[in-house]
């Protein structure tokens, strides 16, 4: 299933894509694509629905973040060896874990607004993992059983705040609009091999990132298991799993967002995003 949320900001309704790529309304069955609606039992009930019998949503409404009411937005840094190299940092022996504040979450095609005084804002296409079952101290072998599905994330980052303002990564990662998520949550059963998905990102039509989840240092299963040792993961929590090379910081010379650019990004089978950058 491809689950989504559509409508004006703060008034999003739950939806699902039908076989022709049209949005069908799920309001009669769930109140939101969030929390307990993402448990295995709830997803099994949705899977039994006759999608073509659901109300058709006309037009092309705004898409909100594909997960609502996110309680934790956990991020992983330096999870691709070639990205660590372009960042001038060592390949980590254990996952680098930080937070993106949930207030940064926006829809996949909403504007990215640079914070006042930003001089080093950057892009990062990433695979997002949406938790569907409470995970606490789970093993790697059972970790994926706790995953509801996957989505595209743009881990927008202000590098000066991230790396030069006290060395606390969270500072540069959680500005408002720095967490576009979506367009859809693709349930785990529809992703044959999460460790073999191509991913890409363009800025103003120029391809900067072109990678694959197969080059992750720590797999999705390893990351879910590891994070479950640090915190209790709850249904609807999101883990964004790191980026392949090609970020602005790694260009020679570096390229950072000034405002006015259009960012397009996507992951195989999970859809595409497009954001206009503004100040």
mmCIF file of C-alpha atoms in Angstrom:
data_model
loop_
_atom_site.group_PDB
_atom_site.id
_atom_site.type_symbol
_atom_site.label_atom_id
_atom_site.label_comp_id
_atom_site.label_asym_id
_atom_site.label_seq_id
_atom_site.Cartn_x
_atom_site.Cartn_y
_atom_site.Cartn_z
ATOM 1 C CA UNK A 1 0.000 0.000 0.000
ATOM 2 C CA UNK A 2 0.995 3.599 -0.594
ATOM 3 C CA UNK A 3 -0.454 5.626 2.263
ATOM 4 C CA UNK A 4 -0.474 9.420 2.313
ATOM 5 C CA UNK A 5 -1.946 12.532 3.881
ATOM 6 C CA UNK A 6 -3.495 15.284 1.775
ATOM 7 C CA UNK A 7 -5.037 18.693 2.267
ATOM 8 C CA UNK A 8 -4.125 22.085 3.740
ATOM 9 C CA UNK A 9 -1.390 22.254 6.347
ATOM 10 C CA UNK A 10 -2.762 21.205 9.720
ATOM 11 C CA UNK A 11 -5.944 19.794 8.160
ATOM 12 C CA UNK A 12 -4.548 16.769 6.335
ATOM 13 C CA UNK A 13 -6.764 13.764 5.718
ATOM 14 C CA UNK A 14 -5.635 10.142 5.355
ATOM 15 C CA UNK A 15 -5.483 8.685 1.881
ATOM 16 C CA UNK A 16 -4.226 5.800 -0.219
ATOM 17 C CA UNK A 17 -3.121 5.554 -3.844
ATOM 18 C CA UNK A 18 -5.147 3.298 -6.098
ATOM 19 C CA UNK A 19 -3.724 1.225 -8.946
ATOM 20 C CA UNK A 20 -3.894 4.190 -11.313
ATOM 21 C CA UNK A 21 -2.053 6.543 -8.988
ATOM 22 C CA UNK A 22 -5.178 8.413 -7.879
ATOM 23 C CA UNK A 23 -5.809 9.429 -4.279
ATOM 24 C CA UNK A 24 -8.631 7.659 -2.454
ATOM 25 C CA UNK A 25 -9.943 8.967 0.853
ATOM 26 C CA UNK A 26 -9.434 6.802 3.959
ATOM 27 C CA UNK A 27 -11.248 9.071 6.421
ATOM 28 C CA UNK A 28 -14.018 6.532 6.878
ATOM 29 C CA UNK A 29 -11.556 3.974 8.176
ATOM 30 C CA UNK A 30 -8.745 5.825 10.016
ATOM 31 C CA UNK A 31 -8.490 9.322 11.431
ATOM 32 C CA UNK A 32 -4.878 9.782 10.350
ATOM 33 C CA UNK A 33 -1.835 7.944 9.008
ATOM 34 C CA UNK A 34 -0.264 8.000 12.436
ATOM 35 C CA UNK A 35 0.375 6.075 15.631
ATOM 36 C CA UNK A 36 -1.832 3.036 16.120
ATOM 37 C CA UNK A 37 -3.037 3.187 12.506
ATOM 38 C CA UNK A 38 0.429 1.939 11.560
ATOM 39 C CA UNK A 39 0.454 -1.203 13.693
ATOM 40 C CA UNK A 40 0.523 -4.565 11.891
ATOM 41 C CA UNK A 41 -3.106 -5.225 12.863
ATOM 42 C CA UNK A 42 -4.321 -1.852 11.592
ATOM 43 C CA UNK A 43 -2.386 -2.144 8.321
ATOM 44 C CA UNK A 44 -3.797 -5.637 7.793
ATOM 45 C CA UNK A 45 -7.326 -4.206 8.049
ATOM 46 C CA UNK A 46 -6.517 -1.477 5.515
ATOM 47 C CA UNK A 47 -5.064 -4.069 3.161
ATOM 48 C CA UNK A 48 -8.446 -5.830 3.084
ATOM 49 C CA UNK A 49 -10.277 -2.752 1.796
ATOM 50 C CA UNK A 50 -11.521 -2.467 -1.775
ATOM 51 C CA UNK A 51 -9.435 0.558 -2.718
ATOM 52 C CA UNK A 52 -11.443 1.273 -5.855
ATOM 53 C CA UNK A 53 -14.577 1.481 -3.734
ATOM 54 C CA UNK A 54 -13.185 4.308 -1.607
ATOM 55 C CA UNK A 55 -14.110 7.948 -2.360
ATOM 56 C CA UNK A 56 -11.991 9.418 -5.140
ATOM 57 C CA UNK A 57 -10.184 12.664 -4.301
ATOM 58 C CA UNK A 58 -10.514 15.045 -7.220
ATOM 59 C CA UNK A 59 -7.787 17.331 -8.486
ATOM 60 C CA UNK A 60 -4.222 17.538 -7.190
ATOM 61 C CA UNK A 61 -4.383 18.475 -3.525
ATOM 62 C CA UNK A 62 -1.333 19.414 -1.475
ATOM 63 C CA UNK A 63 0.383 16.403 0.054
ATOM 64 C CA UNK A 64 1.327 16.614 3.697
ATOM 65 C CA UNK A 65 4.020 14.567 5.390
ATOM 66 C CA UNK A 66 3.036 10.935 4.854
ATOM 67 C CA UNK A 67 3.133 10.316 8.625
ATOM 68 C CA UNK A 68 1.259 12.473 11.113
ATOM 69 C CA UNK A 69 1.741 13.142 14.814
ATOM 70 C CA UNK A 70 5.370 11.984 14.716
ATOM 71 C CA UNK A 71 6.705 11.714 18.253
ATOM 72 C CA UNK A 72 10.370 11.043 17.420
ATOM 73 C CA UNK A 73 12.311 11.961 14.295
ATOM 74 C CA UNK A 74 15.604 10.121 14.735
ATOM 75 C CA UNK A 75 18.437 10.660 12.268
ATOM 76 C CA UNK A 76 21.584 8.733 11.419
ATOM 77 C CA UNK A 77 24.764 10.464 10.279
ATOM 78 C CA UNK A 78 27.670 9.302 8.114
ATOM 79 C CA UNK A 79 25.977 6.028 7.165
ATOM 80 C CA UNK A 80 27.586 5.869 3.711
ATOM 81 C CA UNK A 81 31.372 5.516 3.661
ATOM 82 C CA UNK A 82 31.797 7.725 0.583
ATOM 83 C CA UNK A 83 29.695 10.479 2.196
ATOM 84 C CA UNK A 84 31.862 10.296 5.332
ATOM 85 C CA UNK A 85 34.913 10.714 3.095
ATOM 86 C CA UNK A 86 33.522 13.779 1.291
ATOM 87 C CA UNK A 87 32.682 15.268 4.699
ATOM 88 C CA UNK A 88 36.243 14.719 5.896
ATOM 89 C CA UNK A 89 35.073 12.465 8.722
ATOM 90 C CA UNK A 90 36.013 8.963 9.793
ATOM 91 C CA UNK A 91 33.737 6.018 9.000
ATOM 92 C CA UNK A 92 31.898 5.437 12.302
ATOM 93 C CA UNK A 93 32.346 2.217 14.264
ATOM 94 C CA UNK A 94 28.786 2.591 15.589
ATOM 95 C CA UNK A 95 25.809 4.535 14.216
ATOM 96 C CA UNK A 96 25.913 8.300 14.680
ATOM 97 C CA UNK A 97 22.511 9.199 16.138
ATOM 98 C CA UNK A 98 20.982 12.667 16.445
ATOM 99 C CA UNK A 99 17.556 14.320 16.423
ATOM 100 C CA UNK A 100 15.595 16.305 13.916
ATOM 101 C CA UNK A 101 12.935 18.212 15.825
ATOM 102 C CA UNK A 102 9.436 17.131 14.838
ATOM 103 C CA UNK A 103 8.510 20.780 14.200
ATOM 104 C CA UNK A 104 10.725 20.659 11.097
ATOM 105 C CA UNK A 105 8.441 18.145 9.364
ATOM 106 C CA UNK A 106 6.622 19.373 6.247
ATOM 107 C CA UNK A 107 5.057 17.917 3.140
ATOM 108 C CA UNK A 108 7.183 16.561 0.308
ATOM 109 C CA UNK A 109 6.548 19.505 -1.993
ATOM 110 C CA UNK A 110 6.329 22.331 0.550
ATOM 111 C CA UNK A 111 8.858 25.165 0.400
ATOM 112 C CA UNK A 112 12.136 24.853 2.276
ATOM 113 C CA UNK A 113 12.668 28.132 4.139
ATOM 114 C CA UNK A 114 16.244 28.993 5.042
ATOM 115 C CA UNK A 115 16.761 30.338 8.569
ATOM 116 C CA UNK A 116 17.816 33.982 8.957
ATOM 117 C CA UNK A 117 21.508 34.416 8.265
ATOM 118 C CA UNK A 118 21.936 30.954 6.758
ATOM 119 C CA UNK A 119 25.175 30.627 4.794
ATOM 120 C CA UNK A 120 25.671 26.852 4.538
ATOM 121 C CA UNK A 121 22.283 25.193 4.022
ATOM 122 C CA UNK A 122 22.549 21.832 2.272
ATOM 123 C CA UNK A 123 20.517 18.892 0.962
ATOM 124 C CA UNK A 124 20.493 15.143 1.724
ATOM 125 C CA UNK A 125 18.271 12.515 0.089
ATOM 126 C CA UNK A 126 17.598 9.760 2.629
ATOM 127 C CA UNK A 127 15.546 6.629 3.170
ATOM 128 C CA UNK A 128 13.013 7.097 5.958
ATOM 129 C CA UNK A 129 11.926 4.135 8.091
ATOM 130 C CA UNK A 130 8.513 4.355 9.770
ATOM 131 C CA UNK A 131 8.009 2.281 12.903
ATOM 132 C CA UNK A 132 4.797 0.244 13.106
ATOM 133 C CA UNK A 133 5.236 -1.787 16.296
ATOM 134 C CA UNK A 134 6.760 -0.749 19.606
ATOM 135 C CA UNK A 135 10.439 -1.709 19.589
ATOM 136 C CA UNK A 136 12.430 -1.977 22.783
ATOM 137 C CA UNK A 137 15.739 -3.881 22.900
ATOM 138 C CA UNK A 138 14.918 -5.817 19.734
ATOM 139 C CA UNK A 139 17.408 -8.000 17.890
ATOM 140 C CA UNK A 140 18.589 -7.358 14.360
ATOM 141 C CA UNK A 141 16.804 -10.540 13.253
ATOM 142 C CA UNK A 142 13.428 -9.266 14.445
ATOM 143 C CA UNK A 143 13.944 -5.559 13.764
ATOM 144 C CA UNK A 144 12.137 -5.356 10.412
ATOM 145 C CA UNK A 145 9.034 -6.901 11.990
ATOM 146 C CA UNK A 146 8.699 -3.570 13.789
ATOM 147 C CA UNK A 147 8.733 -1.509 10.577
ATOM 148 C CA UNK A 148 5.475 -0.296 9.000
ATOM 149 C CA UNK A 149 7.066 1.013 5.834
ATOM 150 C CA UNK A 150 9.436 3.383 4.100
ATOM 151 C CA UNK A 151 9.446 6.888 2.622
ATOM 152 C CA UNK A 152 11.637 9.582 1.097
ATOM 153 C CA UNK A 153 13.190 12.184 3.419
ATOM 154 C CA UNK A 154 15.167 15.307 2.574
ATOM 155 C CA UNK A 155 17.433 15.822 5.582
ATOM 156 C CA UNK A 156 17.968 19.536 4.964
ATOM 157 C CA UNK A 157 20.941 20.700 7.008
ATOM 158 C CA UNK A 158 22.508 24.045 7.925
ATOM 159 C CA UNK A 159 26.198 23.083 8.074
ATOM 160 C CA UNK A 160 27.448 26.146 9.967
ATOM 161 C CA UNK A 161 25.007 25.486 12.799
ATOM 162 C CA UNK A 162 25.655 21.740 12.567
ATOM 163 C CA UNK A 163 29.462 21.786 12.612
ATOM 164 C CA UNK A 164 30.736 25.218 13.636
ATOM 165 C CA UNK A 165 28.393 26.394 16.385
ATOM 166 C CA UNK A 166 29.332 24.135 19.299
ATOM 167 C CA UNK A 167 29.497 20.785 17.486
ATOM 168 C CA UNK A 168 25.943 19.751 18.361
ATOM 169 C CA UNK A 169 24.518 18.374 15.119
ATOM 170 C CA UNK A 170 20.911 18.816 16.211
ATOM 171 C CA UNK A 171 21.286 22.599 15.961
ATOM 172 C CA UNK A 172 21.676 22.529 12.201
ATOM 173 C CA UNK A 173 19.175 19.778 11.449
ATOM 174 C CA UNK A 174 15.871 20.856 12.910
ATOM 175 C CA UNK A 175 15.038 24.294 11.565
ATOM 176 C CA UNK A 176 11.430 24.732 10.461
ATOM 177 C CA UNK A 177 10.792 23.086 7.035
ATOM 178 C CA UNK A 178 14.067 21.086 7.211
ATOM 179 C CA UNK A 179 12.235 17.736 7.215
ATOM 180 C CA UNK A 180 10.177 17.085 4.063
ATOM 181 C CA UNK A 181 8.704 13.561 4.308
ATOM 182 C CA UNK A 182 6.789 11.663 1.620
ATOM 183 C CA UNK A 183 5.055 11.669 -0.801
ATOM 184 C CA UNK A 184 3.881 8.285 0.450
ATOM 185 C CA UNK A 185 4.510 5.730 3.133
ATOM 186 C CA UNK A 186 5.092 2.503 1.183
ATOM 187 C CA UNK A 187 4.295 -0.484 3.384
ATOM 188 C CA UNK A 188 7.088 -2.959 4.032
ATOM 189 C CA UNK A 189 5.442 -5.772 2.037
ATOM 190 C CA UNK A 190 5.808 -3.725 -1.162
ATOM 191 C CA UNK A 191 9.574 -3.205 -0.814
ATOM 192 C CA UNK A 192 11.308 -6.393 -1.927
ATOM 193 C CA UNK A 193 14.812 -5.403 -0.794
ATOM 194 C CA UNK A 194 15.209 -2.223 1.211
ATOM 195 C CA UNK A 195 18.991 -2.571 0.905
ATOM 196 C CA UNK A 196 18.923 -2.255 -2.874
ATOM 197 C CA UNK A 197 17.040 0.955 -3.713
ATOM 198 C CA UNK A 198 18.461 3.626 -6.019
ATOM 199 C CA UNK A 199 18.242 7.207 -4.780
ATOM 200 C CA UNK A 200 18.975 10.583 -6.371
ATOM 201 C CA UNK A 201 18.783 14.331 -5.880
ATOM 202 C CA UNK A 202 18.925 17.278 -8.315
ATOM 203 C CA UNK A 203 19.267 20.996 -7.651
ATOM 204 C CA UNK A 204 18.031 23.223 -10.483
ATOM 205 C CA UNK A 205 18.199 20.233 -12.810
ATOM 206 C CA UNK A 206 21.798 19.275 -11.970
ATOM 207 C CA UNK A 207 22.264 15.771 -10.570
ATOM 208 C CA UNK A 208 24.274 15.958 -7.360
ATOM 209 C CA UNK A 209 23.393 12.709 -5.599
ATOM 210 C CA UNK A 210 23.073 9.336 -7.297
ATOM 211 C CA UNK A 211 23.395 6.422 -4.894
ATOM 212 C CA UNK A 212 21.868 3.260 -3.501
ATOM 213 C CA UNK A 213 20.883 1.936 -0.117
ATOM 214 C CA UNK A 214 23.096 -1.084 -0.834
ATOM 215 C CA UNK A 215 26.132 1.013 0.165
ATOM 216 C CA UNK A 216 24.853 1.766 3.679
ATOM 217 C CA UNK A 217 27.382 1.043 6.427
ATOM 218 C CA UNK A 218 24.627 -0.005 8.865
ATOM 219 C CA UNK A 219 21.534 -1.670 7.387
ATOM 220 C CA UNK A 220 17.963 -0.737 8.234
ATOM 221 C CA UNK A 221 17.695 -3.802 10.472
ATOM 222 C CA UNK A 222 20.890 -2.864 12.293
ATOM 223 C CA UNK A 223 19.722 0.714 12.779
ATOM 224 C CA UNK A 224 16.283 -0.212 14.134
ATOM 225 C CA UNK A 225 17.845 -2.690 16.548
ATOM 226 C CA UNK A 226 20.514 -0.205 17.641
ATOM 227 C CA UNK A 227 18.073 2.671 18.177
ATOM 228 C CA UNK A 228 15.761 0.368 20.142
ATOM 229 C CA UNK A 229 18.602 -0.015 22.654
ATOM 230 C CA UNK A 230 18.747 3.765 23.116
ATOM 231 C CA UNK A 231 15.015 4.520 23.290
ATOM 232 C CA UNK A 232 11.630 2.891 22.941
ATOM 233 C CA UNK A 233 10.537 3.262 19.340
ATOM 234 C CA UNK A 234 6.792 3.821 18.987
ATOM 235 C CA UNK A 235 4.385 3.429 16.061
ATOM 236 C CA UNK A 236 4.746 6.455 13.838
ATOM 237 C CA UNK A 237 8.317 7.271 14.874
ATOM 238 C CA UNK A 238 10.589 7.978 11.909
ATOM 239 C CA UNK A 239 14.260 7.067 11.473
ATOM 240 C CA UNK A 240 16.067 8.717 8.576
ATOM 241 C CA UNK A 241 19.030 6.592 7.686
ATOM 242 C CA UNK A 242 21.800 8.732 6.178
ATOM 243 C CA UNK A 243 22.718 10.018 2.746
ATOM 244 C CA UNK A 244 24.975 8.931 -0.127
ATOM 245 C CA UNK A 245 27.676 11.280 -1.450
ATOM 246 C CA UNK A 246 26.959 14.415 -3.447
ATOM 247 C CA UNK A 247 25.890 16.896 -0.783
ATOM 248 C CA UNK A 248 26.703 20.554 -1.282
ATOM 249 C CA UNK A 249 29.336 20.549 1.445
ATOM 250 C CA UNK A 250 31.280 17.894 -0.461
ATOM 251 C CA UNK A 251 31.515 19.827 -3.748
ATOM 252 C CA UNK A 252 34.781 21.488 -4.747
ATOM 253 C CA UNK A 253 34.211 24.313 -4.109
ATOM 254 C CA UNK A 254 31.238 23.746 -1.765
ATOM 255 C CA UNK A 255 27.776 24.642 -3.058
ATOM 256 C CA UNK A 256 25.144 25.833 -0.603
ATOM 257 C CA UNK A 257 21.506 26.889 -0.972
ATOM 258 C CA UNK A 258 20.959 30.624 -1.370
ATOM 259 C CA UNK A 259 17.210 30.750 -2.033
ATOM 260 C CA UNK A 260 15.329 30.358 -5.298
ATOM 261 C CA UNK A 261 16.610 26.876 -6.115
ATOM 262 C CA UNK A 262 14.357 23.909 -6.860
ATOM 263 C CA UNK A 263 15.353 20.607 -5.253
ATOM 264 C CA UNK A 264 14.038 17.343 -6.709
ATOM 265 C CA UNK A 265 14.753 13.985 -5.128
ATOM 266 C CA UNK A 266 13.455 10.445 -5.055
ATOM 267 C CA UNK A 267 14.013 6.828 -4.122
ATOM 268 C CA UNK A 268 13.153 3.837 -6.273
ATOM 269 C CA UNK A 269 9.571 2.731 -5.597
ATOM 270 C CA UNK A 270 9.001 5.374 -2.906
ATOM 271 C CA UNK A 271 8.153 8.390 -5.039
ATOM 272 C CA UNK A 272 9.604 11.858 -5.574
ATOM 273 C CA UNK A 273 9.712 15.210 -3.825
ATOM 274 C CA UNK A 274 10.161 18.757 -5.140
ATOM 275 C CA UNK A 275 10.848 21.810 -3.003
ATOM 276 C CA UNK A 276 11.442 25.465 -3.810
ATOM 277 C CA UNK A 277 14.021 27.049 -1.511
ATOM 278 C CA UNK A 278 13.313 30.521 -0.211
ATOM 279 C CA UNK A 279 14.423 32.908 2.488
#
